[in-house]
Short mmCIF file of C-alpha atoms and ligand atoms in Angstrom, two decimals:
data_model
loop_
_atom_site.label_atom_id
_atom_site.label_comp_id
_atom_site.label_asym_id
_atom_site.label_seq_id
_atom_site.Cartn_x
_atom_site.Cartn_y
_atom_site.Cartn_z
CA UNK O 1 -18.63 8.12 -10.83
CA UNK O 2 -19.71 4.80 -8.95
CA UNK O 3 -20.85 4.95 -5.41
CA UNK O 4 -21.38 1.98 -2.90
CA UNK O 5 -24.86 1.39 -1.15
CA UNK O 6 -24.63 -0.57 1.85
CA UNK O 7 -27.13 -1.68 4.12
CA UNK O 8 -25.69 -2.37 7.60
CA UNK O 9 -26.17 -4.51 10.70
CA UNK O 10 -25.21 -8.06 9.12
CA UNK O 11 -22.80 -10.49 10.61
CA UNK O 12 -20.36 -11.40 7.98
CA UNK O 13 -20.13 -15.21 7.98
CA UNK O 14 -17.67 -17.57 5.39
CA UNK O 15 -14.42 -17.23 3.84
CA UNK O 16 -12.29 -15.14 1.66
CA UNK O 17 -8.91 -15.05 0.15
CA UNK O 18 -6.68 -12.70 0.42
CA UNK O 19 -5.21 -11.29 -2.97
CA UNK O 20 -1.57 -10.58 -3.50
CA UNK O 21 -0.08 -7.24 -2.07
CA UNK O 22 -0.23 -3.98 -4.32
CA UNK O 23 2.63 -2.15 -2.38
CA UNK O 24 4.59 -6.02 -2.87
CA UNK O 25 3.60 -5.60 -6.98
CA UNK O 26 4.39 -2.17 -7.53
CA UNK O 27 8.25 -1.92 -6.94
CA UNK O 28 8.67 -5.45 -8.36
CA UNK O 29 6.69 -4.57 -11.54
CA UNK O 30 9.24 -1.56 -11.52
CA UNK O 31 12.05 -3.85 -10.77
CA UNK O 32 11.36 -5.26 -14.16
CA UNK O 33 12.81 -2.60 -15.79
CA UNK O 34 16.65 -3.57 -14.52
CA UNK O 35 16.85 -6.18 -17.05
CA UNK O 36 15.85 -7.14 -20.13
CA UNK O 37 14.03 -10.31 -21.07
CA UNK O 38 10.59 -10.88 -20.00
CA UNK O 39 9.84 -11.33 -16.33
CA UNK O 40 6.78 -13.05 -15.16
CA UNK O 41 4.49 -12.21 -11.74
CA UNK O 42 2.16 -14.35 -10.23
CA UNK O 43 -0.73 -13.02 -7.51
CA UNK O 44 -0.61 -9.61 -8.96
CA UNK O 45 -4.30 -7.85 -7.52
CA UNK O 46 -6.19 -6.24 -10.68
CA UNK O 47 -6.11 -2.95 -9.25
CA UNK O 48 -5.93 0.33 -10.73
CA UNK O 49 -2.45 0.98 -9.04
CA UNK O 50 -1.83 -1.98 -10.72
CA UNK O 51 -2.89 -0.91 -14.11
CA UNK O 52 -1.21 2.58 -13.66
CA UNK O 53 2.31 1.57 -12.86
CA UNK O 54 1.49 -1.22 -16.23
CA UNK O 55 1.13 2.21 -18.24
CA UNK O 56 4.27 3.60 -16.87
CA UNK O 57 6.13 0.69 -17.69
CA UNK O 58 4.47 0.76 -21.10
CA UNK O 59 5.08 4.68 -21.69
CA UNK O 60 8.87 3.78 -20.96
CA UNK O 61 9.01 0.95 -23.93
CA UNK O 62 7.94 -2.45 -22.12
CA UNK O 63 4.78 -4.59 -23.05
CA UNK O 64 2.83 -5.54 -20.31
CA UNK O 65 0.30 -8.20 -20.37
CA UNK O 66 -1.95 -8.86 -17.04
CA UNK O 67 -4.22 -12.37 -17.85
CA UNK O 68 -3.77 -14.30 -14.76
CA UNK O 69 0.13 -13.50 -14.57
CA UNK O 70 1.41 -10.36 -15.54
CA UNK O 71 4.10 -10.52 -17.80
CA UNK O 72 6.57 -7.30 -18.76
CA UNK O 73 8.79 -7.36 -21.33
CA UNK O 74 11.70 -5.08 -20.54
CA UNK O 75 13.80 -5.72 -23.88
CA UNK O 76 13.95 -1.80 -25.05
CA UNK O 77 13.42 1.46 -23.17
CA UNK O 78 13.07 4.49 -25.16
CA UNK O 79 12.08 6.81 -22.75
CA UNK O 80 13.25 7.84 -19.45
CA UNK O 81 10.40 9.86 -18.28
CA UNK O 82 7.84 9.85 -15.38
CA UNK O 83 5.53 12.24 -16.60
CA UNK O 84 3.78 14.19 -14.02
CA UNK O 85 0.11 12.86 -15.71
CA UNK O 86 1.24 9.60 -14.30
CA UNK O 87 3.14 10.46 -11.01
CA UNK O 88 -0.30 12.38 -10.16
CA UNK O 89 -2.43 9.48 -10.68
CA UNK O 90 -0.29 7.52 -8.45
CA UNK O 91 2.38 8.99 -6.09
CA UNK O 92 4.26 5.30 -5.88
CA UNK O 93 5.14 5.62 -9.78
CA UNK O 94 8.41 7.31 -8.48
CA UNK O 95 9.65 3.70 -8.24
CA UNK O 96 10.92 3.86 -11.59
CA UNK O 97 13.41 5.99 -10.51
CA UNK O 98 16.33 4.01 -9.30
CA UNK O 99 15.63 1.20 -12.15
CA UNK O 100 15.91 3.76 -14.79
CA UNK O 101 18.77 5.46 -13.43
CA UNK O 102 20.92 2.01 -12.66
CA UNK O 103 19.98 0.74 -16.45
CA UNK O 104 19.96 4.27 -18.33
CA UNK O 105 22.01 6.23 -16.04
CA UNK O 106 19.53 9.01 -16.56
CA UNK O 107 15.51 9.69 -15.47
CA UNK O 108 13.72 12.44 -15.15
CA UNK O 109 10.88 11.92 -12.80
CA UNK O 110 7.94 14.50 -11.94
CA UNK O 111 8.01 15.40 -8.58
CA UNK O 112 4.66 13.68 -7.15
CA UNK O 113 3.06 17.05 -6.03
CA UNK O 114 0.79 17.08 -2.41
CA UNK O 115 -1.28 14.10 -1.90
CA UNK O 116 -4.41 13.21 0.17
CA UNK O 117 -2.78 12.11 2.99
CA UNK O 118 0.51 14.45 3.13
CA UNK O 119 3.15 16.62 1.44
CA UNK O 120 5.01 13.25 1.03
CA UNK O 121 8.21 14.52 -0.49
CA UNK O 122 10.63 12.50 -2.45
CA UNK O 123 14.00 14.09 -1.12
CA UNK O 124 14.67 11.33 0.89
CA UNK O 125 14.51 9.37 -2.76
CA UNK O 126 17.27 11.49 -4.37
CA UNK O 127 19.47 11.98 -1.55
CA UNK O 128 19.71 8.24 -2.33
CA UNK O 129 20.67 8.37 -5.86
CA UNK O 130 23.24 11.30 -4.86
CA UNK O 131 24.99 9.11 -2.42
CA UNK O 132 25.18 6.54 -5.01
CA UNK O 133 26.77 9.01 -7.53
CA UNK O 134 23.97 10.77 -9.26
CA UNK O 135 23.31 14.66 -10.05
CA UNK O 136 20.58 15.81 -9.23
CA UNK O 137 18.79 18.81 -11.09
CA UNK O 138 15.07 20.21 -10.04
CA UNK O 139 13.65 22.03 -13.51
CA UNK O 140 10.32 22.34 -14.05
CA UNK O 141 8.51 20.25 -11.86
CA UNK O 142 10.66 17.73 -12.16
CA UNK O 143 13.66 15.84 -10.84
CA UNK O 144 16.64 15.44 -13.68
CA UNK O 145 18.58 12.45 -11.83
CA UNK O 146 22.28 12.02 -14.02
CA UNK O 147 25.02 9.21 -13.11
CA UNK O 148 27.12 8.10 -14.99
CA UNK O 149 28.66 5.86 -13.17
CA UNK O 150 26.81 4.33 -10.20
CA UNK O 151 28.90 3.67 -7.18
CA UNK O 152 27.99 1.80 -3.95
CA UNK O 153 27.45 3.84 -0.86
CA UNK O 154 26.41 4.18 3.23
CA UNK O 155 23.02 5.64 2.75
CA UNK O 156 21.09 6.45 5.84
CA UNK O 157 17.39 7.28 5.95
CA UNK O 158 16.79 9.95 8.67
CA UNK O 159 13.36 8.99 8.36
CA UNK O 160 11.95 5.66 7.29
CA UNK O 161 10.75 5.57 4.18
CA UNK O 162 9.25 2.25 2.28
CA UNK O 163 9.42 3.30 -1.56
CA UNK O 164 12.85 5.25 -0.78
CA UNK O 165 14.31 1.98 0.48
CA UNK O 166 12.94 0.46 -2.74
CA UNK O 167 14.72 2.68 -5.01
CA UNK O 168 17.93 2.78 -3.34
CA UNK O 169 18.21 -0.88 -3.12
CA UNK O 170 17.03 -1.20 -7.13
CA UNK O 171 19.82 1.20 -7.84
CA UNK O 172 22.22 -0.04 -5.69
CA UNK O 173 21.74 -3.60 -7.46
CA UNK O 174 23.92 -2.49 -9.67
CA UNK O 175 26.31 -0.15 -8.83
CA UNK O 176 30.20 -0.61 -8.64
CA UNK O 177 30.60 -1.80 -5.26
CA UNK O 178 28.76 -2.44 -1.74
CA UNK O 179 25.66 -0.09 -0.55
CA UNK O 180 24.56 -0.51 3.11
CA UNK O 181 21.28 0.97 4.01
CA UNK O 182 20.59 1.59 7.29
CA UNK O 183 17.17 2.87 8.96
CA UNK O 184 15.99 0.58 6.36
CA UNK O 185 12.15 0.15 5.76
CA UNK O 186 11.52 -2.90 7.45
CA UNK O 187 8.41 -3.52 5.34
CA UNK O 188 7.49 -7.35 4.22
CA UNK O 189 6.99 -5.77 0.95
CA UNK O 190 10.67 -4.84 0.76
CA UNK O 191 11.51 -8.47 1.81
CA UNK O 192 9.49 -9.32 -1.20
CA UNK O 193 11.50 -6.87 -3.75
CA UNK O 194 14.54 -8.23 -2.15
CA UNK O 195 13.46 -12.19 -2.78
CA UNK O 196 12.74 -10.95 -6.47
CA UNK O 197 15.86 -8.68 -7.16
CA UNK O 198 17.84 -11.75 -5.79
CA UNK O 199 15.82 -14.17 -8.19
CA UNK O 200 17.16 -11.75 -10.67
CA UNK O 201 21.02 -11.68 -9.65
CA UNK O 202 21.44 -9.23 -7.08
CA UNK O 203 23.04 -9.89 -3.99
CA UNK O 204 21.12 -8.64 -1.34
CA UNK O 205 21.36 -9.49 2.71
CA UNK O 206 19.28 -7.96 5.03
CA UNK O 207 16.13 -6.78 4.15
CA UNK O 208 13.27 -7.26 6.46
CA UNK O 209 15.61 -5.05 8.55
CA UNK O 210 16.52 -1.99 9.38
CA UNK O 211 20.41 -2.30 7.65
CA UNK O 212 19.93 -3.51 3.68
CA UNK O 213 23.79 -4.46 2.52
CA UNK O 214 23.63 -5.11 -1.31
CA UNK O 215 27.10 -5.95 -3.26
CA UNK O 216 26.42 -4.50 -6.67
CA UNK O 217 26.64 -6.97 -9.95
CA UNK O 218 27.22 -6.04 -13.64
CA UNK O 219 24.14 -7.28 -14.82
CA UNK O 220 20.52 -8.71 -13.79
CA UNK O 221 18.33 -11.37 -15.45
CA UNK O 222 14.47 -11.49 -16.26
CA UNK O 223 12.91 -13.59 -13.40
CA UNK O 224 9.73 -15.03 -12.56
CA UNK O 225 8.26 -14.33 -8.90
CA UNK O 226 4.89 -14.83 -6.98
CA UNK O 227 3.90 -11.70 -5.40
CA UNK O 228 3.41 -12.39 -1.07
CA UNK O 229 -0.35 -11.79 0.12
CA UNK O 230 -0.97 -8.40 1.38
CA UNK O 231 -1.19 -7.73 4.77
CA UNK O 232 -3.31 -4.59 4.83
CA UNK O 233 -5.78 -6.41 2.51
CA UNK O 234 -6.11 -9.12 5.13
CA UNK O 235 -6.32 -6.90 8.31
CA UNK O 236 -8.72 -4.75 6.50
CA UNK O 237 -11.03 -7.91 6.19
CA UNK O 238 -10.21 -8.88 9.88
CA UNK O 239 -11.67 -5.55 11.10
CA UNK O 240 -14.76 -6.23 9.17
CA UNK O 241 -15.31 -9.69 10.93
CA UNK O 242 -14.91 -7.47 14.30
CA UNK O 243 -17.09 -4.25 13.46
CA UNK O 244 -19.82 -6.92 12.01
CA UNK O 245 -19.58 -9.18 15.25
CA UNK O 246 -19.32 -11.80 12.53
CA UNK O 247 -17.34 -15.34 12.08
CA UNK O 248 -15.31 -15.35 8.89
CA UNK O 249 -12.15 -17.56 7.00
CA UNK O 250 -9.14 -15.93 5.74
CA UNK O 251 -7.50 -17.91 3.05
CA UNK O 252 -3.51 -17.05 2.42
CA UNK O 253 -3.08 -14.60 5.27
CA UNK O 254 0.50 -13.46 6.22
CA UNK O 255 -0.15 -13.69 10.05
CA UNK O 256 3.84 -13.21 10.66
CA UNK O 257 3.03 -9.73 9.14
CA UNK O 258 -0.18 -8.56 11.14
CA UNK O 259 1.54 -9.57 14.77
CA UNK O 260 0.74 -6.12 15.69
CA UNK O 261 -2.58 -5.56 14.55
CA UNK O 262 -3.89 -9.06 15.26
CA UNK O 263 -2.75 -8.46 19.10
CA UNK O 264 -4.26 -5.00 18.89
CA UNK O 265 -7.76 -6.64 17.65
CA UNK O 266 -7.61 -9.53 20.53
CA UNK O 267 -7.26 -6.54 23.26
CA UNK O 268 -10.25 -5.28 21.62
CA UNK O 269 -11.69 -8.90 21.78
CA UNK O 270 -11.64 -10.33 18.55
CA UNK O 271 -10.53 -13.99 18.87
CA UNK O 272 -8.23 -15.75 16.03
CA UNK O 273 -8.13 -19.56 15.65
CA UNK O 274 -5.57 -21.18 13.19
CA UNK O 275 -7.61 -23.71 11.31
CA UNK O 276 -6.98 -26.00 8.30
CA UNK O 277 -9.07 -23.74 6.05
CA UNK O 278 -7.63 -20.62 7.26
CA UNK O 279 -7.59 -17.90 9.73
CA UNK O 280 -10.57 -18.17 11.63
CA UNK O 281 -11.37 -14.66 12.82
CA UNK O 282 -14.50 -13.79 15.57
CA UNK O 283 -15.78 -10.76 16.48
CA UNK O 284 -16.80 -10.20 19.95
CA UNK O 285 -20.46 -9.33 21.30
CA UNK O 286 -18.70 -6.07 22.79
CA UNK O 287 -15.72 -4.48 21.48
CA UNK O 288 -13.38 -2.95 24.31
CA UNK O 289 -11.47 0.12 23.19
CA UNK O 290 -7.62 -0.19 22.71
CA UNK O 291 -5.16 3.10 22.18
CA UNK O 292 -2.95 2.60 18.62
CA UNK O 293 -0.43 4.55 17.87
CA UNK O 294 1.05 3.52 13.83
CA UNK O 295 5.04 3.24 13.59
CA UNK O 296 6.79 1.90 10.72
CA UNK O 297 6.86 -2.07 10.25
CA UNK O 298 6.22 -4.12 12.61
CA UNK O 299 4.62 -1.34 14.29
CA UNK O 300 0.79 -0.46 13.54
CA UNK O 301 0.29 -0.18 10.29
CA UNK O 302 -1.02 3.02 9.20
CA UNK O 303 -2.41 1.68 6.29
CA UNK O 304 -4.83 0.19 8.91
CA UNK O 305 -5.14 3.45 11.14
CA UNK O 306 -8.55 4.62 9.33
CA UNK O 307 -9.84 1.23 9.22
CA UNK O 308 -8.98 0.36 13.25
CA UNK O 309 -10.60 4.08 14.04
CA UNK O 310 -13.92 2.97 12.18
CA UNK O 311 -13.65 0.01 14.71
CA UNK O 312 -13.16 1.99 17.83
CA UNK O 313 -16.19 4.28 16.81
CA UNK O 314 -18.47 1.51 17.69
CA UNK O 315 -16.52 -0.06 20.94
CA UNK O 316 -17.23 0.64 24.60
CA UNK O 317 -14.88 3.25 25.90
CA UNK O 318 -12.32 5.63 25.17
CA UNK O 319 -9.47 5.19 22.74
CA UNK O 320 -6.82 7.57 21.56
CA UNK O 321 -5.55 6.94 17.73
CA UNK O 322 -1.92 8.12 17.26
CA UNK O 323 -0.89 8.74 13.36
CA UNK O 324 2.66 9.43 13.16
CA UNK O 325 3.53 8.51 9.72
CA UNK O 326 1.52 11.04 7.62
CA UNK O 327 0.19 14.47 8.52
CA UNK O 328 -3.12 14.62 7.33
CA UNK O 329 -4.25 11.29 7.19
CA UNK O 330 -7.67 11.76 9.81
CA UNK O 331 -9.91 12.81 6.42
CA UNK O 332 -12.18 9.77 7.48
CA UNK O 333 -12.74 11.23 11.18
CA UNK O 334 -15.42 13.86 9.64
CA UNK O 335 -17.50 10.99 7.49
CA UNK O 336 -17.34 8.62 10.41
CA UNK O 337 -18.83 11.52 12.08
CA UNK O 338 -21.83 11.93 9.89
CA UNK O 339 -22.48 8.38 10.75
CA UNK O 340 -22.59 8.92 14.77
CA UNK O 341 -19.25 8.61 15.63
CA UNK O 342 -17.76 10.53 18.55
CA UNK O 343 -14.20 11.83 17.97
CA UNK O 344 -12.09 14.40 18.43
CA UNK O 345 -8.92 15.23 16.08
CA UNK O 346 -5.17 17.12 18.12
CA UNK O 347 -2.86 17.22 15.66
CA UNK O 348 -1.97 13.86 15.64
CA UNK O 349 -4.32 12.43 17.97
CA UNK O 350 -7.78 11.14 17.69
CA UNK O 351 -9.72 10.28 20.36
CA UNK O 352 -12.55 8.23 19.96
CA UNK O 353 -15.74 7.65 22.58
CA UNK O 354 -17.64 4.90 21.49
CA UNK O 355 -20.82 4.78 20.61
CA UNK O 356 -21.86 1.00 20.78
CA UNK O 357 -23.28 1.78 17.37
CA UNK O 358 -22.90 4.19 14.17
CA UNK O 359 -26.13 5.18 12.05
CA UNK O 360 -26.05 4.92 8.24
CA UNK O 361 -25.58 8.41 6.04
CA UNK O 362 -24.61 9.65 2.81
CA UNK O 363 -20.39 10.34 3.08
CA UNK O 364 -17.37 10.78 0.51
CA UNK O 365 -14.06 8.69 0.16
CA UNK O 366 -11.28 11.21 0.22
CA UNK O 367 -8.28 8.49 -0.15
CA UNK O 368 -7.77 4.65 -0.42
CA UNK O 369 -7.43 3.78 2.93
CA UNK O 370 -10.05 6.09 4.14
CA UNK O 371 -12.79 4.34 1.61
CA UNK O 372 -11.83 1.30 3.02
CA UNK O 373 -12.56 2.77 6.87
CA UNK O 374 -16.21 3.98 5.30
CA UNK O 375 -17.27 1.06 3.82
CA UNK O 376 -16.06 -0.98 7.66
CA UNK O 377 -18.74 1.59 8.98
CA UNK O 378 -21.53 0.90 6.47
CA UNK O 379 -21.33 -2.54 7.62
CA UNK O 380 -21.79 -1.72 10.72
CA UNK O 381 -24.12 0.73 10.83
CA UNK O 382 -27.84 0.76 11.79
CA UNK O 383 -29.40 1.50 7.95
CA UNK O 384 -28.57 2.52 4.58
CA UNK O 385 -24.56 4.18 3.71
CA UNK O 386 -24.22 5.87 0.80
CA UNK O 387 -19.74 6.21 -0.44
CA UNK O 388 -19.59 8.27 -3.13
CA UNK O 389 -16.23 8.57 -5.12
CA UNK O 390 -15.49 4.81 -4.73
CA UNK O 391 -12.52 4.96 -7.18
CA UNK O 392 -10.70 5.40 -4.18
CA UNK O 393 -11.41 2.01 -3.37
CA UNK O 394 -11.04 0.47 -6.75
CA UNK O 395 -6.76 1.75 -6.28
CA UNK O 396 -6.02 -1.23 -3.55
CA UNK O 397 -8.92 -3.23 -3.08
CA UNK O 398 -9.92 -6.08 -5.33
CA UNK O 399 -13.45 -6.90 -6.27
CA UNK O 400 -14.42 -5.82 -2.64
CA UNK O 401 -17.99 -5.44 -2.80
CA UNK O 402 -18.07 -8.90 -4.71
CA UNK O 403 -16.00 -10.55 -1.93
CA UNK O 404 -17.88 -8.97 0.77
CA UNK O 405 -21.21 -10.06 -0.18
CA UNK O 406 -19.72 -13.43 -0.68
CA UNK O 407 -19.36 -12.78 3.24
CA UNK O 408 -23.44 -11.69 3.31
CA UNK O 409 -22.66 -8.16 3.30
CA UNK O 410 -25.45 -6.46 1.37
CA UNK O 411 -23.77 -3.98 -0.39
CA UNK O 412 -23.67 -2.86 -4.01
CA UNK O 413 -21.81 -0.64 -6.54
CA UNK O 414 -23.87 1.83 -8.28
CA UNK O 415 -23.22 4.01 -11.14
CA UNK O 416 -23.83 8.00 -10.66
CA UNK O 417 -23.73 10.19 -13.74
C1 EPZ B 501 4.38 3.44 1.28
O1 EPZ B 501 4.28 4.77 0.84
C2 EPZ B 501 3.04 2.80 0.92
N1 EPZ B 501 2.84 2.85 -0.52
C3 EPZ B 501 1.91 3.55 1.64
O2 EPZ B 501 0.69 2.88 1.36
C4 EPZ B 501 2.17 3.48 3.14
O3 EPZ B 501 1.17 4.22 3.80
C5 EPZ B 501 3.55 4.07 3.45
O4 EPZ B 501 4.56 3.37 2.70
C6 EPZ B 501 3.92 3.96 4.92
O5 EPZ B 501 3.89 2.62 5.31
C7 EPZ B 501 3.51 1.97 -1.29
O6 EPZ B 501 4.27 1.14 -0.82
C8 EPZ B 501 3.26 2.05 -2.77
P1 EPZ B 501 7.04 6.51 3.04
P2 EPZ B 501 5.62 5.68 0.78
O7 EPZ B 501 8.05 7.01 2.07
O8 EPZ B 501 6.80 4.85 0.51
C9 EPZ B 501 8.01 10.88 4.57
C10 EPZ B 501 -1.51 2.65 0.68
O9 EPZ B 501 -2.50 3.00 1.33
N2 EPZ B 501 8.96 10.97 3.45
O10 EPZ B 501 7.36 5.31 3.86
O11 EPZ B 501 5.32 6.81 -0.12
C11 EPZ B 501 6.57 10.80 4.09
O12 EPZ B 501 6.07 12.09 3.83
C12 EPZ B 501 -0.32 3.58 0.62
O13 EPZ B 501 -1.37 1.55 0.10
C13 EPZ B 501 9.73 12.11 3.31
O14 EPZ B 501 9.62 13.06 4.09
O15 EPZ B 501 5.69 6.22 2.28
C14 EPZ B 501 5.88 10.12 5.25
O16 EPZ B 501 5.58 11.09 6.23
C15 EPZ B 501 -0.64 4.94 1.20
N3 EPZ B 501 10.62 12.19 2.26
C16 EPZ B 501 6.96 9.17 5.79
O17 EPZ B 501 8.20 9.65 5.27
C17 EPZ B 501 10.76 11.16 1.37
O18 EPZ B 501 11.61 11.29 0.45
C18 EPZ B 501 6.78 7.72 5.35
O19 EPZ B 501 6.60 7.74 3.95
C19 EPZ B 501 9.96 10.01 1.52
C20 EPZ B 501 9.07 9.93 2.57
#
């Protein structure tokens, strides 16, 4: 099991670029399976999300080839199975779902089981497929979903949910008939599936807000698609720039998609300058604390909740962290706390004194997002930080202890038998 070593307390100074988004790859890569043919993905991260969802799509009877592009073959299916080996690994392999169902009319996908972060359900997901005509049956740890016919529906999501909006709209693509979706997942990375399920056939109007309408057509087409930079990637980096006090580029940032969190980070005082190269992003001298609360896109993104709180540890004042997407997604608040940090968990609600400073200690990833907030803190901190269980890391974040030394960090990957 690798573990990061970081020693803290350097500005981070030059430029990065910002790889393409994993939560952007992962429904398209399952979008593949709609239509036969090979399809072909540009700016796909190598990530181990990455390389789980290319097993899935293997175990199901594509090839899947990742040098520089990542091509998927999608001729023959022989199976129709999520098996729950998979789904654990990675809750977002449920995305198969609605591409199996619309091209087999059958799938039988293993419920994800708890996570990290939450119970994160899939009901939502197959009270989808039943408004579009399917059975469902619950057996065994798994979800038997049976149509044989799809049929275009009014599907409403009572709450919003990203991947649930990407399976209804990949089985909708091809249904008999129009589907509206409304309390759509306003996500950019469902206006990304959309631009590549249109590139494939489907007629699709809407998404990047909150009501999807998608007219259903026989038959889709292999396409080839470039995968949009990921935001959560790129606001991860911008919070090291402002925990570091340092003066970095950002190549290929999707600034439309970080309106939120970039006015968030100026409040704080972190100053962004458009310049030919890039983003240019500065952090201050002294950070003033700023409240968050996360909401669904373009809210705060609470894929940058744990990364923002590492932030706040350090400012001057009080801030009060509001998660409302996921119940249990504070794990980092105890680690930070072995580091110096000041802050108490409601519920909820985290409220963070800052310290002006965090001290370096031995601490433990518990999630993705959570290993990214850890490693912000080791940059910051006065000393050594030791992250054990890195492969958290390794799910959604490229290369990053290569890329942040590139920035000066002095930080290194370390193998633990
Ligand atoms: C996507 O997860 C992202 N993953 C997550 O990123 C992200 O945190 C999340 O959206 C919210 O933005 C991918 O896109 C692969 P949801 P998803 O369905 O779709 C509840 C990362 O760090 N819910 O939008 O699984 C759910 O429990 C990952 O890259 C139901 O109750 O999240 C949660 O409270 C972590 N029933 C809320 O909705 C359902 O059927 C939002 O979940 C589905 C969801």
């Amino acid at each position: 099991m690798d573990r990061f070593i970081i020693n803290g307390g350097r500005p981070l100074q030059g430029t990065v670029s910002i790889s393409g988004a994993k939560n952007a790859a992962l429904p398209i890569m399952a979008a593949t399976l709609l239509a036969p043919g090979t399809h072909r993905l540009n700016n796909v991260p190598a990530l181990r999300d990455i390389d789980t969802m290319a097993q899935m799509l293997e175990h199901l009877g594509c090839k899947v080839s990742h040098n520089g592009a990542l091509e998927v073959c999608a001729n023959h299916l022989n199976f129709d199975e999520a098996p729950y080996d998979l789904v654990k690994t990675m809750r977002a392999s449920v995305l198969v779902m609605g591409p199996l169902v619309a091209r087999l009319r059958h799938a039988r996908i293993s419920l994800p089981g708890g996570c990290a972060i939450g119970a994160r359900p899939i009901n939502l997901h197959l009270k989808a497929m039943e408004a579009l005509g399917a059975d469902i049956h619950l057996k065994d740890g798994y979800a038997e979903v049976i149509a044989s016919r799809l049929k275009g529906a009014d599907i409403h999501f009572d709450v919003v949910t990203v991947t649930g909006t990407a399976n209804a709209m990949m089985a909708a693509a091809v249904a008999d008939g129009t589907t509206t979706i409304t309390n759509a997942a306003r996500e950019p990375e469902i206006i990304d599936l959309a631009l590549f399920l249109s590139s494939m056939g489907a007629d699709i109007e809407g998404a990047g807000s909150d009501r999807i309408v998608i007219r259903g057509v026989p038959q889709l087409k292999p396409a080839e698609h470039t995968v949009v930079a990921d935001r959560i990637e790129a606001g991860t980096f911008m919070i090291a720039a402002a925990i570091t006090g340092g003066d970095i580029v950002l190549e290929n940032v999707p600034t439309e998609f970080l309106q939120t969190a970039m006015a968030r980070l100026e409040e704080s005082g972190v100053r962004f300058e458009s310049t030919s190269r890039g983003l240019r992003v500065t952090g201050p001298e002294a950070l003033a604390s700023v409240d968050v609360t996360t909401a669904p896109h373009p809210g705060f993104a609470t894929d940058l909740q744990a990364q923002f709180t590492a932030l706040m540890a350090i400012a001057e004042g009080t801030s009060v962290i509001t998660e409302t997407i996921f119940e249990n997604r504070f794990m980092h608040i105890p680690e930070l706390a072995r580091m110096g940090a000041d802050i108490s968990v409601d519920g909820g609600t985290a409220v963070v004194k800052g310290m002006g400073k965090l001290t370096g200690a031995p601490v433990m990833a518990t999630d993705l997002r959570a290993s990214a907030s850890l490693v912000l803190a080791g940059l910051a901190a006065e000393g050594t930080t030791e992250i054990d269980r890195i492969y958290h890391i390794d799910r959604g974040y490229e290369r990053i202890e290569e890329r942040l030394r590139a920035l000066g960090a002095d930080i290194e990957r370390v193998s633990v038998e």
